[in-house]
Short mmCIF file of C-alpha atoms in Angstrom, two decimals:
data_model
loop_
_atom_site.label_atom_id
_atom_site.label_comp_id
_atom_site.label_asym_id
_atom_site.label_seq_id
_atom_site.Cartn_x
_atom_site.Cartn_y
_atom_site.Cartn_z
CA MET A 161 11.99 -40.36 -50.55
CA PRO A 162 13.59 -37.57 -52.09
CA MET A 163 17.23 -36.87 -51.54
CA LYS A 164 17.82 -33.14 -49.66
CA SER A 165 20.42 -31.12 -51.63
CA TYR A 166 23.56 -30.28 -49.35
CA ASP A 167 23.62 -26.28 -49.71
CA PRO A 168 27.04 -24.77 -48.16
CA GLU A 169 26.25 -21.32 -48.40
CA SER A 170 22.82 -21.81 -46.43
CA ARG A 171 24.70 -23.85 -43.98
CA VAL A 172 26.95 -20.99 -43.68
CA ARG A 173 24.06 -17.78 -43.12
CA VAL A 174 22.68 -19.77 -40.61
CA VAL A 175 25.81 -20.30 -38.29
CA GLN A 176 25.58 -15.95 -39.05
CA ASP A 177 22.52 -16.39 -38.03
CA LYS A 178 23.16 -17.96 -34.80
CA LEU A 179 26.81 -15.92 -33.77
CA ALA A 180 24.47 -11.83 -34.71
CA ILE A 181 21.96 -13.39 -32.22
CA SER A 182 24.19 -14.32 -29.62
CA GLU A 183 26.44 -11.41 -29.84
CA ALA A 184 22.84 -9.75 -29.40
CA LYS A 185 21.74 -11.02 -26.44
CA LYS A 186 25.36 -10.57 -25.16
CA GLN A 187 25.69 -6.93 -26.10
CA GLU A 188 22.06 -6.62 -24.43
CA LYS A 189 23.06 -8.89 -21.14
CA LEU A 190 25.99 -6.04 -21.05
CA GLN A 191 23.99 -2.95 -21.36
CA LEU A 192 21.73 -4.02 -18.88
CA ALA A 193 24.24 -4.33 -16.18
CA ALA A 194 25.94 -0.85 -17.04
CA ALA A 195 21.99 -0.04 -16.69
CA LYS A 196 21.76 -1.37 -13.40
CA GLN A 197 25.36 0.17 -12.70
CA THR A 198 24.40 3.58 -13.20
CA GLU A 199 20.60 3.25 -11.73
CA LYS A 200 22.72 2.45 -8.16
CA ALA A 201 25.30 5.42 -9.52
CA LYS A 202 21.84 7.68 -8.96
CA LEU A 203 20.57 5.86 -5.92
CA VAL A 204 24.22 6.59 -4.10
CA ALA A 205 24.39 9.99 -4.93
CA ALA A 206 20.34 10.78 -4.24
CA ARG A 207 21.48 9.20 -0.34
CA LYS A 208 24.93 10.83 -0.66
CA ALA A 209 23.24 14.25 -0.70
CA LYS A 210 20.82 13.89 1.90
CA ALA A 211 21.74 11.19 4.49
CA THR A 212 25.39 12.11 5.38
CA GLN A 213 25.37 15.20 5.67
CA ALA A 214 24.08 17.77 8.93
CA LYS A 215 23.42 20.71 7.07
CA LEU A 216 21.12 20.72 3.97
CA SER A 217 21.22 23.57 0.65
CA ASP A 218 18.50 23.97 -1.27
CA ASN A 219 20.26 22.69 -4.22
CA ASN A 220 21.52 19.30 -2.17
CA ILE A 221 17.95 18.86 -1.70
CA GLU A 222 16.94 19.15 -5.75
CA GLN A 223 19.76 17.73 -6.80
CA ALA A 224 18.51 14.46 -4.51
CA SER A 225 15.59 15.14 -5.82
CA TYR A 226 16.82 15.04 -8.96
CA TRP A 227 18.94 11.60 -8.63
CA ILE A 228 15.79 9.51 -6.55
CA ARG A 229 13.42 10.51 -9.27
CA GLU A 230 15.89 9.70 -12.20
CA TYR A 231 16.33 6.22 -9.93
CA GLY A 232 12.81 5.65 -10.16
CA LYS A 233 12.74 6.29 -14.77
CA GLU A 234 15.71 4.26 -14.73
CA LEU A 235 13.06 1.28 -13.03
CA ILE A 236 10.46 1.95 -15.43
CA THR A 237 13.23 2.25 -18.20
CA LEU A 238 14.97 -1.30 -17.47
CA TYR A 239 12.07 -3.52 -16.00
CA GLY A 240 8.85 -1.47 -16.60
CA SER A 241 5.90 0.14 -14.57
CA ALA A 242 5.28 -3.16 -12.94
CA VAL A 243 7.96 -2.96 -10.15
CA ILE A 244 7.25 0.40 -8.99
CA LYS A 245 5.90 0.13 -5.67
CA PRO A 246 4.31 2.59 -3.05
CA ASN A 247 7.51 3.20 -1.29
CA HIS A 248 9.10 4.93 -4.71
CA TYR A 249 6.83 6.67 -5.33
CA TYR A 250 7.01 8.04 -1.24
CA ALA A 251 10.30 8.84 -2.03
CA THR A 252 9.63 11.42 -4.80
CA HIS A 253 8.16 13.33 -1.11
CA VAL A 254 11.81 14.06 0.66
CA GLY A 255 12.93 16.30 -1.10
CA ALA A 256 9.83 17.88 0.36
CA CYS A 257 10.01 16.72 4.08
CA SER A 258 13.66 17.79 3.89
CA CYS A 259 13.19 21.09 3.55
CA ASN A 260 9.75 21.13 5.98
CA PHE A 261 11.02 19.31 8.89
CA GLY A 262 15.89 19.39 8.16
CA PRO A 263 18.53 16.96 6.94
CA LEU A 264 17.24 12.75 7.51
CA HIS A 265 18.19 12.28 10.44
CA ASP A 266 16.53 15.17 12.22
CA PHE A 267 12.41 12.89 11.64
CA TRP A 268 13.96 9.70 10.22
CA THR A 269 12.55 8.47 13.46
CA PHE A 270 11.16 5.10 14.18
CA LEU A 271 7.59 5.64 12.88
CA TYR A 272 8.63 6.58 9.67
CA GLU A 273 10.71 3.79 9.12
CA GLN A 274 7.52 1.55 9.83
CA LEU A 275 6.15 3.73 7.41
CA ASN A 276 8.34 2.80 4.32
CA LYS A 277 8.88 -0.80 5.02
CA VAL A 278 4.69 -1.36 5.39
CA LEU A 279 4.80 0.80 1.71
CA LYS A 280 7.63 -1.29 0.44
CA SER A 281 6.12 -4.32 1.86
CA PHE A 282 2.65 -4.08 0.22
CA LYS A 283 1.39 -6.79 -2.35
CA MET A 284 0.94 -5.90 -5.38
CA ASN A 285 -0.07 -9.33 -6.78
CA ASN A 286 0.89 -7.33 -10.47
CA HIS A 287 -2.08 -4.86 -10.23
CA ALA A 288 -1.08 -1.97 -12.31
CA ASN A 289 -2.86 0.97 -14.24
CA GLY A 290 -4.14 2.74 -10.84
CA GLU A 291 -5.96 -0.40 -8.98
CA LEU A 292 -4.06 0.04 -6.20
CA GLU A 293 -4.95 3.48 -5.79
CA THR A 294 -8.69 2.73 -6.74
CA THR A 295 -8.47 -0.52 -3.98
CA PHE A 296 -7.21 2.38 -1.19
CA PHE A 297 -9.96 4.66 -2.04
CA HIS A 298 -12.39 2.21 -1.90
CA GLU A 299 -10.87 1.21 1.81
CA PHE A 300 -10.77 4.46 3.02
CA GLN A 301 -14.39 5.02 1.92
CA ARG A 302 -15.86 1.54 3.62
CA THR A 303 -14.22 2.80 6.22
CA CYS A 304 -15.63 6.53 6.69
CA GLU A 305 -18.84 5.10 5.92
CA VAL A 306 -19.05 1.95 8.58
CA GLY A 307 -17.81 4.55 11.42
CA ARG A 308 -20.37 6.64 10.11
CA LEU A 309 -23.06 3.81 10.23
CA THR A 310 -21.98 3.30 14.14
CA TYR A 311 -22.13 6.66 15.00
CA ALA A 312 -25.39 7.12 14.05
CA LEU A 313 -26.36 3.55 15.70
CA GLN A 314 -24.89 5.23 18.92
CA HIS A 315 -27.65 7.32 19.02
CA TYR A 316 -30.18 4.82 19.46
CA PRO A 317 -32.29 4.01 23.31
CA PRO A 318 -29.20 1.57 24.86
CA ARG A 319 -31.41 -1.60 25.25
CA SER A 320 -32.06 -1.59 21.72
CA LEU A 321 -30.79 -3.27 18.88
CA PRO A 322 -29.19 -0.96 17.31
CA PHE A 323 -27.50 0.16 19.78
CA LEU A 324 -26.19 -3.49 20.76
CA ALA A 325 -24.64 -4.27 17.42
CA SER A 326 -22.53 -0.76 17.32
CA LYS A 327 -21.14 -2.41 20.08
CA VAL A 328 -20.10 -5.54 19.07
CA MET A 329 -19.09 -2.63 15.69
CA LEU A 330 -17.09 -0.48 18.01
CA LYS A 331 -15.07 -4.24 20.01
CA THR A 332 -13.84 -5.36 16.20
CA SER A 333 -12.82 -1.63 14.98
CA LYS A 334 -10.56 -1.66 18.09
CA GLU A 335 -6.02 -2.16 17.90
CA GLU A 336 -6.69 -6.31 19.20
CA GLN A 337 -8.41 -7.35 16.29
CA GLY A 338 -6.42 -9.97 13.98
CA THR A 339 -4.57 -11.00 17.36
CA VAL A 340 -5.59 -14.68 18.31
CA THR A 341 -5.81 -12.33 21.97
CA GLY A 342 -8.04 -10.68 20.26
CA LEU A 343 -10.19 -12.64 18.92
CA VAL A 344 -10.35 -14.48 22.42
CA MET A 345 -11.21 -11.20 23.87
CA LEU A 346 -13.63 -10.38 20.99
CA CYS A 347 -15.66 -14.03 22.04
CA GLU A 348 -15.66 -13.01 25.81
CA GLY A 349 -16.83 -9.61 25.16
CA LEU A 350 -20.11 -10.14 22.91
CA ASP A 351 -20.85 -13.50 25.60
CA ASN A 352 -21.41 -11.39 28.60
CA MET A 353 -22.73 -8.98 26.53
CA SER A 354 -25.18 -10.74 25.73
CA ASN A 355 -26.15 -14.24 24.59
CA ASP A 356 -29.29 -15.35 21.56
CA GLU A 357 -31.64 -16.29 24.11
CA TYR A 358 -31.55 -13.21 26.34
CA MET A 359 -31.09 -10.52 23.17
CA PHE A 360 -34.62 -11.66 21.60
CA GLN A 361 -36.43 -12.11 24.63
CA ASN A 362 -35.35 -8.26 25.18
CA LEU A 363 -36.58 -7.60 21.87
CA LEU A 364 -39.70 -8.92 21.58
CA SER A 365 -40.78 -7.89 25.12
CA SER A 366 -39.09 -3.86 24.62
CA SER A 367 -42.06 -1.96 22.51
CA PRO A 368 -41.84 -0.41 19.32
CA ASP A 369 -40.36 2.68 20.36
CA ASN A 370 -37.52 1.47 21.48
CA LEU A 371 -35.86 0.76 17.48
CA LEU A 372 -36.08 4.14 16.53
CA PRO A 373 -34.27 6.88 17.71
CA ALA A 374 -35.01 9.48 20.73
CA SER A 375 -35.40 11.72 18.62
CA PRO A 376 -35.01 12.45 15.31
CA SER A 377 -32.77 15.32 16.00
CA SER A 378 -30.39 12.92 18.04
CA SER A 379 -29.71 11.24 15.10
CA PRO A 380 -27.65 11.94 11.91
CA LEU A 381 -28.45 11.11 8.58
CA LEU A 382 -27.05 9.10 6.41
CA LEU A 383 -26.06 10.48 3.41
#
């Protein structure tokens, strides 16, 4: 087995490279810490310009809006666009709200804070590039279509299956949906409204006309 030659110069170069890499990492950490402090300072400046004053001028609002946007840019620079959440976008509208409603303490009510809390805690699951916005739009469109369908089914005769289906759809869209109590209430309501045997017997004994709208003009078209 051949003996490896010992090269002092190459060993020195390796040590120097390691020291250079270590120093570069150290400087990078220091720069990152300084950038974080700058980022916090921008957010504090924006808050002071808005939240600590009983009266605001257009200049105050412009300055605060500028620092809020700079804060968002710094977030993207430091951590990437994946960290941006809906509440960051929501914060960019605070300036417009201040112009419309006055200083923050005039409209920063419980409902306003609740909206900010919901947006801040929204789980993005690392979805970016418009996926979240597309999901919101699809859900909005689906809700509109379900509402339109429910409204159309309400125009069927009261004893018909489409009308009974619309009653079930309305029950599931109430505020108590999603809780254990709401689930119990929904089950009880369905049991009281009709059991399976009664529904099928009623459907079989009814004339085919009961499955049609009362009049063509009374039922809206589904687009």
